[in-house]
Coordinates of C-alpha atoms and ligand atoms in Angstrom, one line a residue:
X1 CA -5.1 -135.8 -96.5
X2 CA -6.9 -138.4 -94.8
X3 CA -8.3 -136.4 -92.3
X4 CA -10.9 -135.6 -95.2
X5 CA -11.6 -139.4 -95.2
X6 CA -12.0 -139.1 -91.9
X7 CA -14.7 -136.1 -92.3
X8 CA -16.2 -137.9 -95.0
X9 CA -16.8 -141.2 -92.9
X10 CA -18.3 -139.1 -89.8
X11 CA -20.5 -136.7 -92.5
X12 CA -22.0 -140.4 -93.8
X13 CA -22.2 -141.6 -89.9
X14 CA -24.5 -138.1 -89.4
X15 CA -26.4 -138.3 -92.7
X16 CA -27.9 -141.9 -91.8
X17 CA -28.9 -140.2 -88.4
X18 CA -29.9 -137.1 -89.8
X19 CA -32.3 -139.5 -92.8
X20 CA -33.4 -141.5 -89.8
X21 CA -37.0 -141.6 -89.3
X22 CA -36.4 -142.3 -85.1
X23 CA -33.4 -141.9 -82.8
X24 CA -33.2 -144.5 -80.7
X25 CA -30.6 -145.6 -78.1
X26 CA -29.2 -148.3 -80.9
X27 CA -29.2 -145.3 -83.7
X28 CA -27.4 -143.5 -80.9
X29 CA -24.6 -146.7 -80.5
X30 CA -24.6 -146.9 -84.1
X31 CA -23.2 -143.3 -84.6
X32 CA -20.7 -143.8 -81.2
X33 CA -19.3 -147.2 -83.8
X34 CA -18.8 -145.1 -86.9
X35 CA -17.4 -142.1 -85.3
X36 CA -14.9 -144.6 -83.2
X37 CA -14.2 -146.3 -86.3
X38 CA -13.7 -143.1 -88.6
X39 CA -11.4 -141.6 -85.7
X40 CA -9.4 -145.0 -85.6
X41 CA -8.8 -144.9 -89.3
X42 CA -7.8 -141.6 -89.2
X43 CA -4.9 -142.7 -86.7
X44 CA -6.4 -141.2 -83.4
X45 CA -4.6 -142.8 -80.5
X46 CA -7.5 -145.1 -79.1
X47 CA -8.1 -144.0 -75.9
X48 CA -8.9 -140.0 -77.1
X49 CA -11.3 -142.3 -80.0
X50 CA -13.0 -143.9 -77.3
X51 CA -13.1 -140.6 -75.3
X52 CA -14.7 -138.3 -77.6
X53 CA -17.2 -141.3 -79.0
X54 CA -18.4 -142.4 -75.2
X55 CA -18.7 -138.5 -74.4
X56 CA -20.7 -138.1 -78.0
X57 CA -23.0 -140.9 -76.5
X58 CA -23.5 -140.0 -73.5
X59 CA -24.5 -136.3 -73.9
X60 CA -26.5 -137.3 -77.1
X61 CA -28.4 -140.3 -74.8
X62 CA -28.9 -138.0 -71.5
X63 CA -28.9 -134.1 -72.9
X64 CA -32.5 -132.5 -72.6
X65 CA -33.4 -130.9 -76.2
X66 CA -32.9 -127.5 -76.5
X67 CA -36.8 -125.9 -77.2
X68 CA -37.4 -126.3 -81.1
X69 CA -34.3 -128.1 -81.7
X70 CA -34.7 -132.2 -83.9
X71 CA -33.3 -134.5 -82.2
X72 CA -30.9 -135.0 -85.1
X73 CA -29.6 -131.6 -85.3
X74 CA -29.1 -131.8 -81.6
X75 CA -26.9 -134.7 -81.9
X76 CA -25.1 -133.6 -85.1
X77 CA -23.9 -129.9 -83.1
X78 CA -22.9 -132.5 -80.2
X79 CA -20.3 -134.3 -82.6
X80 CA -19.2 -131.0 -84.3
X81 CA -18.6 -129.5 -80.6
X82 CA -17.0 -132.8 -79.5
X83 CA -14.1 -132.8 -82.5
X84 CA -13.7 -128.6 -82.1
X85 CA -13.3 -129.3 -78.4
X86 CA -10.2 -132.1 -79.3
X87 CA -9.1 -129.6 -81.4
X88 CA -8.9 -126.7 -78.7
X89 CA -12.1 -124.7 -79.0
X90 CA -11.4 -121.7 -80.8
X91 CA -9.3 -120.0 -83.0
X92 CA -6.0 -119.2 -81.5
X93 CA -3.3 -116.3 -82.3
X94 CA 0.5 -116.3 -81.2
X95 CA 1.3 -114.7 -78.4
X96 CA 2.7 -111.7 -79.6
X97 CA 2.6 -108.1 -78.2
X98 CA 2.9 -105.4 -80.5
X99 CA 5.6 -102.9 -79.7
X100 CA 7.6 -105.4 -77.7
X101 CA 10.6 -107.6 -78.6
X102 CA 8.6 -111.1 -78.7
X103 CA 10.3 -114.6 -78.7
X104 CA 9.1 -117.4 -80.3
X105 CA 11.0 -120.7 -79.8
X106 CA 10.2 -123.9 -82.1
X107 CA 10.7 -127.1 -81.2
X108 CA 9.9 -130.4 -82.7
X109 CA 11.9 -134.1 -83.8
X110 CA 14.0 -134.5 -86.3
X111 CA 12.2 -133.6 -89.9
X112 CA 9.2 -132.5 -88.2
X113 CA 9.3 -129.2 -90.4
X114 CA 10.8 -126.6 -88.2
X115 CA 13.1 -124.8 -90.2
X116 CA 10.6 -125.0 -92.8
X117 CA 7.4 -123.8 -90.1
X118 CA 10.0 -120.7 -88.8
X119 CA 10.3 -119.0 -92.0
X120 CA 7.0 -120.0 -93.0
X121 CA 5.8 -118.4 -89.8
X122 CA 8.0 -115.3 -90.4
X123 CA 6.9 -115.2 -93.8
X124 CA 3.3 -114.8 -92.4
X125 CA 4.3 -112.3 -90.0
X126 CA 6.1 -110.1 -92.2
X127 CA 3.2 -109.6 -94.4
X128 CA 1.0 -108.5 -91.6
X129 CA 3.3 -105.4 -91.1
X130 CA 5.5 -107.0 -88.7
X131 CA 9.3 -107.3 -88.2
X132 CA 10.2 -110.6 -87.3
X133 CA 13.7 -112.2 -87.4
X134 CA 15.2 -115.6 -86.9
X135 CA 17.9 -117.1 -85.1
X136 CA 19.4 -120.3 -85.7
X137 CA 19.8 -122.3 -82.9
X138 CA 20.7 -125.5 -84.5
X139 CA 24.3 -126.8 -83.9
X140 CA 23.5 -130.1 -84.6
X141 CA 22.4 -130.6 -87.9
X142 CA 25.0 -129.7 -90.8
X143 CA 23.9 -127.0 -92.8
X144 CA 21.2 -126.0 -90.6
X145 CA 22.6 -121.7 -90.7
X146 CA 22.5 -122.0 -94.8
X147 CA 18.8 -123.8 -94.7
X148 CA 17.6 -120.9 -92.9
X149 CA 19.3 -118.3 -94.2
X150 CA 18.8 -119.2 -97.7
X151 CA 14.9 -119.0 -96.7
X152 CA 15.3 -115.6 -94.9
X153 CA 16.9 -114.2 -97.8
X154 CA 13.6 -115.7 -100.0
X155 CA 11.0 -113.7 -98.0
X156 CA 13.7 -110.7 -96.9
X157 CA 13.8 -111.5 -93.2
X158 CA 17.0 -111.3 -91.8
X159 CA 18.8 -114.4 -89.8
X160 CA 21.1 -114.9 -87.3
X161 CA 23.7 -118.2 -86.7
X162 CA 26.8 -119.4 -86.8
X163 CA 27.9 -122.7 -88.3
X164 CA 30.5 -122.9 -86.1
X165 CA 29.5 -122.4 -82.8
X166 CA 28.7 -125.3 -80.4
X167 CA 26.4 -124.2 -77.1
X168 CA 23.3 -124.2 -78.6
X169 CA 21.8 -122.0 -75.8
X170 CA 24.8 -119.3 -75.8
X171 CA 23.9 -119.2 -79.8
X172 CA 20.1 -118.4 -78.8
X173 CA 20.9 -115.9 -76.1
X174 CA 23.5 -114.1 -78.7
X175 CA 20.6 -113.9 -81.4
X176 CA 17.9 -113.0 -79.2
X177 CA 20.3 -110.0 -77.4
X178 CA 21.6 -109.2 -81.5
X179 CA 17.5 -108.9 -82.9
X180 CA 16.6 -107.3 -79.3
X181 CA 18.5 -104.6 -80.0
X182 CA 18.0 -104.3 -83.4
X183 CA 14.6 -103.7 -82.0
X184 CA 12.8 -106.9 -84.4
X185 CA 9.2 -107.5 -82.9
X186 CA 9.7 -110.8 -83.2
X187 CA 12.5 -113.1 -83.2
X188 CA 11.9 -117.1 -84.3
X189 CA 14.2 -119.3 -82.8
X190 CA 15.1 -122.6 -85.1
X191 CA 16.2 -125.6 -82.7
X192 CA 17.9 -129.0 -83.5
X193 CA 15.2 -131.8 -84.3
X194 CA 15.5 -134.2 -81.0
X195 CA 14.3 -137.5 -80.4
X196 CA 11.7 -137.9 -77.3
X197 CA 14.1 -140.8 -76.1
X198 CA 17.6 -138.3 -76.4
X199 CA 17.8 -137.0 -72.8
X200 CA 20.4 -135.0 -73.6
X201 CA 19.0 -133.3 -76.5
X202 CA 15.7 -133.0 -74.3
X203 CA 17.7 -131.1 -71.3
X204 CA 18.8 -128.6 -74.1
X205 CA 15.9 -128.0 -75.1
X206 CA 14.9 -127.4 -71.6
X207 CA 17.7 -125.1 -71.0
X208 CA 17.5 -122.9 -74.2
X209 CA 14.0 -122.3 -72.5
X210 CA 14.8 -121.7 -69.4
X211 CA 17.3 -119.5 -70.7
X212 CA 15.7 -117.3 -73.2
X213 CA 12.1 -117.3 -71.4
X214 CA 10.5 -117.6 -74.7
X215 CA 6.9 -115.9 -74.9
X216 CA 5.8 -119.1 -76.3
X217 CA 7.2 -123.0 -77.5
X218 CA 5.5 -123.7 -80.7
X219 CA 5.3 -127.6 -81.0
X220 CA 6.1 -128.6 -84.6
X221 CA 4.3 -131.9 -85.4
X222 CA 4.8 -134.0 -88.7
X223 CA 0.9 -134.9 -89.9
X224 CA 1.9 -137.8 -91.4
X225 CA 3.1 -139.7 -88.1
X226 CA -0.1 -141.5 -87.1
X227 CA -0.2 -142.8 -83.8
X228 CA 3.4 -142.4 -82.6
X229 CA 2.2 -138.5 -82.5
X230 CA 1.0 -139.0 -79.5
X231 CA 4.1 -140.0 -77.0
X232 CA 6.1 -137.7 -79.0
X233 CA 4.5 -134.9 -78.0
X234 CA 3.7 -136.2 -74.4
X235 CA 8.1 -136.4 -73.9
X236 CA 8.1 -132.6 -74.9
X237 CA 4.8 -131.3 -73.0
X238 CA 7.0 -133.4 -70.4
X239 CA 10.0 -131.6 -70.7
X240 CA 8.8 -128.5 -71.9
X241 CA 6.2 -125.7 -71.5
X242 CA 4.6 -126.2 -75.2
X243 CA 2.1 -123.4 -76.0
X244 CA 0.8 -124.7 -79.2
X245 CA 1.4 -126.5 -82.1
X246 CA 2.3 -126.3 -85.7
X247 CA 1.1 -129.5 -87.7
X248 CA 2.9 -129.9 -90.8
X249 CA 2.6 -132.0 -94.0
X250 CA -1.3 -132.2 -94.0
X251 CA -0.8 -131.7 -98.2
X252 CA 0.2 -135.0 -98.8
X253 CA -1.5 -138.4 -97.3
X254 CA -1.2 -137.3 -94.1
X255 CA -3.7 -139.2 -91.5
X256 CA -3.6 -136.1 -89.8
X257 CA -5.2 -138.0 -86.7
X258 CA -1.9 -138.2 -85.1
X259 CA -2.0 -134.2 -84.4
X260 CA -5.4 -134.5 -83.0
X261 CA -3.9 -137.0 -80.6
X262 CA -1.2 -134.6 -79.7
X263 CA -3.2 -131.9 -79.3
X264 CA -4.9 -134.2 -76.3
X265 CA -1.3 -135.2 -75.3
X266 CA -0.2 -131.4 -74.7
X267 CA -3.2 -129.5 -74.2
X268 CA -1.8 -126.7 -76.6
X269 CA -4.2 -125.5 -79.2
X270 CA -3.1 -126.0 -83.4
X271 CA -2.6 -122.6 -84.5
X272 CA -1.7 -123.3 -87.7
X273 CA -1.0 -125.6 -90.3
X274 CA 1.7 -126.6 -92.7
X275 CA 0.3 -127.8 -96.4
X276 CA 3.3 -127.6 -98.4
X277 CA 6.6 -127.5 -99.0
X278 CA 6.6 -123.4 -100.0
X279 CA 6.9 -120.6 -97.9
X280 CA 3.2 -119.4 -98.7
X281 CA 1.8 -123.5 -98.1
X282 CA 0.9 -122.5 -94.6
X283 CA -2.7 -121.8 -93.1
X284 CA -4.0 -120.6 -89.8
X285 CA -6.0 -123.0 -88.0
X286 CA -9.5 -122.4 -87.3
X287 CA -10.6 -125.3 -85.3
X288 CA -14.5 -124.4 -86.0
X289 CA -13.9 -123.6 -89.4
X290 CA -12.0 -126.4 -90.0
X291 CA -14.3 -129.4 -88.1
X292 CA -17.3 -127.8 -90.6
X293 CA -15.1 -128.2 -93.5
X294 CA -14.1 -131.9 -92.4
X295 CA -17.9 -132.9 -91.5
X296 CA -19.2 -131.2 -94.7
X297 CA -21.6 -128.9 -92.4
X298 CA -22.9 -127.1 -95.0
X299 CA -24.5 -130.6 -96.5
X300 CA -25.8 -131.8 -93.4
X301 CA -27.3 -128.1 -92.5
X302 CA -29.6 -128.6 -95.7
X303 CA -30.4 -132.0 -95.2
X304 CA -31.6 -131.1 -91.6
X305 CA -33.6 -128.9 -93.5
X306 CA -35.3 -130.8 -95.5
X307 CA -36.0 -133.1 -93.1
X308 CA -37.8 -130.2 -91.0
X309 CA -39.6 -129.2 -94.1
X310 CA -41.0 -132.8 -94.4
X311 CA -41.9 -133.2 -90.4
X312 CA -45.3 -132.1 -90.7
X313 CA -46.7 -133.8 -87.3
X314 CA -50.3 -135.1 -88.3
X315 CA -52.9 -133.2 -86.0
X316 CA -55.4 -134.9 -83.3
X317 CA -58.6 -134.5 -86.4
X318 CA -56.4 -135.8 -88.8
X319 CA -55.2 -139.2 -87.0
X320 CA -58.5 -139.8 -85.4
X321 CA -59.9 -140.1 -89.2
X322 CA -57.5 -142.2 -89.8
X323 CA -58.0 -144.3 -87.0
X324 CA -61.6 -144.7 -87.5
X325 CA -61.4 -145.9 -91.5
X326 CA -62.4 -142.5 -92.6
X327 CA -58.9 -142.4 -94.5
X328 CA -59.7 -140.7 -98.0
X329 CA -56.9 -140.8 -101.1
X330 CA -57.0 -136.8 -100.3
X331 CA -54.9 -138.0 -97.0
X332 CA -52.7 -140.4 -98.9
X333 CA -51.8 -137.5 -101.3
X334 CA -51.2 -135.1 -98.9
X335 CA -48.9 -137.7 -97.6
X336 CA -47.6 -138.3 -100.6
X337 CA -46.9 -134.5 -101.3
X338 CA -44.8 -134.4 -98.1
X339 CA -42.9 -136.9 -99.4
X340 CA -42.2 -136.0 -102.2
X341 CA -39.7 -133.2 -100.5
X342 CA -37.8 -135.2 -98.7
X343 CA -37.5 -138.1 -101.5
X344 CA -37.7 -141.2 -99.6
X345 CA -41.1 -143.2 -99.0
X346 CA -39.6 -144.6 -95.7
X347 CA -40.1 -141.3 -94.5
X348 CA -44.0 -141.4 -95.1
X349 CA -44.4 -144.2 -93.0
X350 CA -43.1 -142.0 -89.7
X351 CA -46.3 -139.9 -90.2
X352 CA -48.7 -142.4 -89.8
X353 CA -49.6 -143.4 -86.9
X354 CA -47.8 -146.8 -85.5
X355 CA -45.5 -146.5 -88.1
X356 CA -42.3 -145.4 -86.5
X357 CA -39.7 -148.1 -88.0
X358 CA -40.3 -147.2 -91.6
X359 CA -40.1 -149.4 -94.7
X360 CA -37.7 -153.1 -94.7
X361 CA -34.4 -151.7 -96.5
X362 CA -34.8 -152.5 -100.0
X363 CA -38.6 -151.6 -100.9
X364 CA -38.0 -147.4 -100.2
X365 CA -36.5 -147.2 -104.1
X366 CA -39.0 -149.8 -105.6
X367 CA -42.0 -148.3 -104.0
X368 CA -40.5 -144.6 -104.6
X369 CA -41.4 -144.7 -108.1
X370 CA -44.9 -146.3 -107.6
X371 CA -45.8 -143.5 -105.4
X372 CA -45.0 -140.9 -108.2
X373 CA -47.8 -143.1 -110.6
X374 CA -50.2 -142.6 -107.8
X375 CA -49.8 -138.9 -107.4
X376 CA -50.3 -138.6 -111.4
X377 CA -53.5 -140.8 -111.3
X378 CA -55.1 -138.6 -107.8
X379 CA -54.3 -135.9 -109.8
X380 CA -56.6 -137.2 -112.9
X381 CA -59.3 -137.7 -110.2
X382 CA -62.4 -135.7 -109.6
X383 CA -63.1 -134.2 -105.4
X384 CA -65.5 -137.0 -104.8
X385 CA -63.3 -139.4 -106.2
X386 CA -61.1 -138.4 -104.0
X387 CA -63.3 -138.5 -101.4
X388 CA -64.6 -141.6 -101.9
X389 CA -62.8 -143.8 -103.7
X390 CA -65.0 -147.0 -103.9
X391 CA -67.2 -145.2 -106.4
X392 CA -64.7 -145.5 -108.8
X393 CA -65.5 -148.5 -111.4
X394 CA -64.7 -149.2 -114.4
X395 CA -65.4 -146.2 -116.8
X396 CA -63.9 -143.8 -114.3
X397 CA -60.9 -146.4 -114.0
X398 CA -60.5 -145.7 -117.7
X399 CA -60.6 -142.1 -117.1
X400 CA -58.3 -141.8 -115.1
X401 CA -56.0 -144.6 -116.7
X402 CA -55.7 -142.1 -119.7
X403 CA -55.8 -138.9 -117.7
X404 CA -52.6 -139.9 -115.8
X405 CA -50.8 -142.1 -118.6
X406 CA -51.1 -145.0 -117.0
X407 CA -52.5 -148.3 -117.4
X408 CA -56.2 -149.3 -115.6
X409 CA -54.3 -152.2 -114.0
X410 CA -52.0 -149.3 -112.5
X411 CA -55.3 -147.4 -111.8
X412 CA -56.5 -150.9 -109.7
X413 CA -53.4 -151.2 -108.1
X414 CA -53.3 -148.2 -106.3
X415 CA -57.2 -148.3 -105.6
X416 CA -56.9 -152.1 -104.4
X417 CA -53.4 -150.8 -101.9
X418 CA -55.3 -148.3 -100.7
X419 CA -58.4 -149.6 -99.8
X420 CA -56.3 -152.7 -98.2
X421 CA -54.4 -149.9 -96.2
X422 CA -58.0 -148.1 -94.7
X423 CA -59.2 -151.6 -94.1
X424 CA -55.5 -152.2 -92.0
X425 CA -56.1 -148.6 -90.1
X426 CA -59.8 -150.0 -89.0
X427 CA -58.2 -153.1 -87.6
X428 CA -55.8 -151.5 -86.3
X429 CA -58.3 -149.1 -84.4
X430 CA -60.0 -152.2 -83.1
X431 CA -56.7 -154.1 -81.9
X432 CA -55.6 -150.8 -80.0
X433 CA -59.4 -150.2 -78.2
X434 CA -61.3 -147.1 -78.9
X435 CA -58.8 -144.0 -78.1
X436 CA -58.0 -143.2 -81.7
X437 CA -56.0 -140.1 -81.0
X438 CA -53.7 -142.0 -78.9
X439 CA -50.4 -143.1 -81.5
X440 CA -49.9 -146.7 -80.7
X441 CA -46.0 -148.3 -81.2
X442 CA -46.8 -151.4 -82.7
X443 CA -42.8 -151.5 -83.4
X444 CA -43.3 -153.9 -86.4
X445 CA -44.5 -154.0 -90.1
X446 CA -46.5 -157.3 -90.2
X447 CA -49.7 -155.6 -90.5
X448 CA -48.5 -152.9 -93.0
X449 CA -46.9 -155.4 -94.6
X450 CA -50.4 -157.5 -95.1
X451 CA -52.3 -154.3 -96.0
X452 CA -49.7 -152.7 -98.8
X453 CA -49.4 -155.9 -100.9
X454 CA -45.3 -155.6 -100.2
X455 CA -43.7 -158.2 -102.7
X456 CA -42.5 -161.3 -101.0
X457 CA -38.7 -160.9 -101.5
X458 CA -39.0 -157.5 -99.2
X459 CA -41.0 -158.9 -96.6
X460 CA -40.0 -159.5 -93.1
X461 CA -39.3 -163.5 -92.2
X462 CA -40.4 -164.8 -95.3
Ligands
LIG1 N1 4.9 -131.6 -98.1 C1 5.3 -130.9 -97.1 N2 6.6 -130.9 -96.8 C2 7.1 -130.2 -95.8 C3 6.2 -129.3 -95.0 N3 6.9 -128.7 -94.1 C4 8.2 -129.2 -94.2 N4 8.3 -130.0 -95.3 C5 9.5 -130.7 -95.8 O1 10.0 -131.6 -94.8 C6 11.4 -131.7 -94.8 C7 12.0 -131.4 -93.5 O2 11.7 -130.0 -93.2 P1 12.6 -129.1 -92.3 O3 12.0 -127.8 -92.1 O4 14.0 -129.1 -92.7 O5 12.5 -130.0 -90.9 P2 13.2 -129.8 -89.6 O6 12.3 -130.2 -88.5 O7 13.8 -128.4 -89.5 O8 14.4 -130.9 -89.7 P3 15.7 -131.0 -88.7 O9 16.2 -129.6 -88.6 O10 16.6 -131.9 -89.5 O11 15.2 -131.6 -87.5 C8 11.8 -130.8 -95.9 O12 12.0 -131.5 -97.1 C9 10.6 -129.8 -96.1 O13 10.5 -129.3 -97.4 C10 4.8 -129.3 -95.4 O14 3.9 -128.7 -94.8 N5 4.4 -130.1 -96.4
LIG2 MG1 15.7 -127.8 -89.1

């Protein structure tokens, strides 16, 4: 069903935020685009897209963080919340009273599933320890007493009709008063599908319900009917009290965006959900459940956690040494090991101070692998080397070369980017005055760019 795709598109939306190294106000409009665009494509009606991606905005843009909470994660529970809430909040059960004759009536257009959802409904019912029944109400479709009956008999529930009667709502009355006595918990009552635009069929409708004071009208809805979803529902909400809603057909290639849309329409919460022809193809609907399954939660849960186990904030000591040029490849390698967990060099950059825009798109894989070589080599050095870096000449350049497996031009590479980088961090201290704890937002990469020997094709404006 597409509503996957549609899961699939928001979970990539949340894992660019969630891999962003700063959430800005852009990131934030960003996210809104894709979320509006993934809800589109999944054939929500466009004002309930707009709706819940303005409202995902908004709250994400003006919401104070909760204590200890990222940013991202913040803003990722703010989408999941937004889609349950469309959805209807929680997880819902029928209205049904144990020990009392309960009435259930079904509604729905034509080929919406009805006859199938009543029996599938009963079927579920049944194997909960309950006795339900159902009643055909149907005087309009041919065949509509053998559909159901043929059903009843396949999961031993009994049914009432007859083919030939005519008055709809007497036929509903006479089942309802037949199971009531027969003292059936709960009796289903299949109607005739209707069109929104057949008054007539509408005022039945009304009347069977007005009539048989059902304890609740279950709204059946085809998932595969896109946007018209929407009005369709609104004529019966209109014309009817619907208590909540069955979506069927959400096997095949169902957009499935339709219900959401419907849900809006009505108010009434999906309580369950039809994904297949059969009897047993029928699920309850757990709108939490079933949001974290569509956004892929439990993927974006672990990326969020390895994006906290990479945010190790650099203390006041640490960027003041920086500041002032006492940068030692010790620094760069605890960098580097920091990294290293959350696999993207971009990432490294968000550390250091000024840094907050990360690598040009392109150089994070190149420069990924680099950064591997330079961890082998530190780890071929001795402390002082460490240290100090500039004693390292020539022999200890061989040394290390064949200590790490690398090549002494590899060995001179990394000396030469990182003594280009301290030399950067010293004018950078100067250009920024003398306050070397403060973290200046120099919001661009020209100087990095100068001081890590970037190769031309990834460099900004060139
Ligand atoms: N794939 C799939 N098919 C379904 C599902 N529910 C119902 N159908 C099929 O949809 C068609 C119509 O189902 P019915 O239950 O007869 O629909 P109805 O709303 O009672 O139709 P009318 O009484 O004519 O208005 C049948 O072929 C069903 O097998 C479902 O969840 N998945
Ligand atoms: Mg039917």
């Amino acid at each position: 069903m597409v509503l996957r795709n549609l899961g699939s598109s928001i979970t990539n939306a949340l894992k660019k935020l969630v891999g962003a190294t700063t959430v800005d106000a852009d990131l934030i409009r960003e996210l809104k685009n894709d979320l509006l665009k993934a809800l589109l494509a999944a054939d929500v009606k466009l004002e309930i897209a707009i709706k819940v991606a303005d409202y995902v905005e908004e709250r994400a843009l003006k919401e104070e963080l909760p204590p200890g909470i990222p940013r991202q994660k913040h803003i990722v529970s703010i989408v999941h919340d937004q889609l349950v809430k469309v959805m209807g909040a929680q997880e819902e059960k029928l209205n049904i009273t144990p020990g009392k004759t309960n009435t259930l009536l079904f509604v729905g257009i034509q080929g919406s599933g009805k006859t199938t959802c009543v029996a599938k409904v009963a079927n579920w019912l049944n194997k909960r320890g309950m006795k339900p029944s159902m009643v055909c109400a149907d005087t309009d479709r041919p065949g509509a007493y053998e559909q159901l009956k043929q059903l009843g008999d396949k999961i031993h529930v009994p049914v009432y009709g007859d083919p030939e009667a005519k008055n709809a709502i007497k036929l509903a009355q006479k089942g309802v008063a037949e199971f009531a006595k027969k003292k059936r918990e709960v009796i289903l009552i299949d109607t005739a599908g209707r069109h929104r635009k057949e008054r007539a069929m509408l005022k039945e409708m009304h009347d069977i319900a007005k009539k048989i004071e059902p304890d609740e009208i279950i709204l059946v809805i085809d998932g595969t009917l896109g946007q018209q979803a929407y009005e369709q529902a609104r004529a019966f909400a209109a014309a009817t009290d619907i208590g909540s809603i069955v979506v069927t057909k959400l096997d095949g290639s169902a957009k499935g965006g339709g219900a959401l849309s419907a849900c809006a329409a009505t108010k009434a919460p999906i309580k369950f959900i039809g994904v297949g022809e059969k009897v047993d193809d029928f699920e309850k609907f757990d709108p939490t459940g079933f949001v974290g399954r569509l956004l892929n939660m439990g993927d974006i849960e672990a990326l969020l956690e390895s994006v906290k186990a990479a945010q190790i904030e650099p203390d006041e000591e640490a960027i003041k040494a920086f500041m002032t040029g006492k940068f030692t490849l010790r620094d760069m390698y605890a960098q580097m090991e920091n990294i290293g967990k959350m696999g993207s060099i971009g990432k490294l950059l968000s550390f250091l101070p000024g840094f907050s825009q990360g690598l040009p798109e392109g150089l994070e894989d190149t420069s990924e692998e680099n950064m591997k070589k330079f961890m082998c080599m530190m780890e071929s050095m001795t402390a002082d080397e460490l240290n100090e870096p500039s004693i390292i000449k020539s022999s200890r350049v061989d040394r290390i070369a064949k200590g790490s497996g690398c090549t002494q031009a590899e060995v001179k590479q990394l000396l030469k980017q990182f003594f280009q980088m301290r030399k950067m961090m010293k004018q950078m201290k100067k250009g920024f005055g003398r306050r070397g704890a403060k973290i200046p937002n120099i919001g661009n990469l020209n100087a990095l760019q100068k001081g890590m020997d970037i190769p031309k094709k990834y460099r900004r404006g060139k």
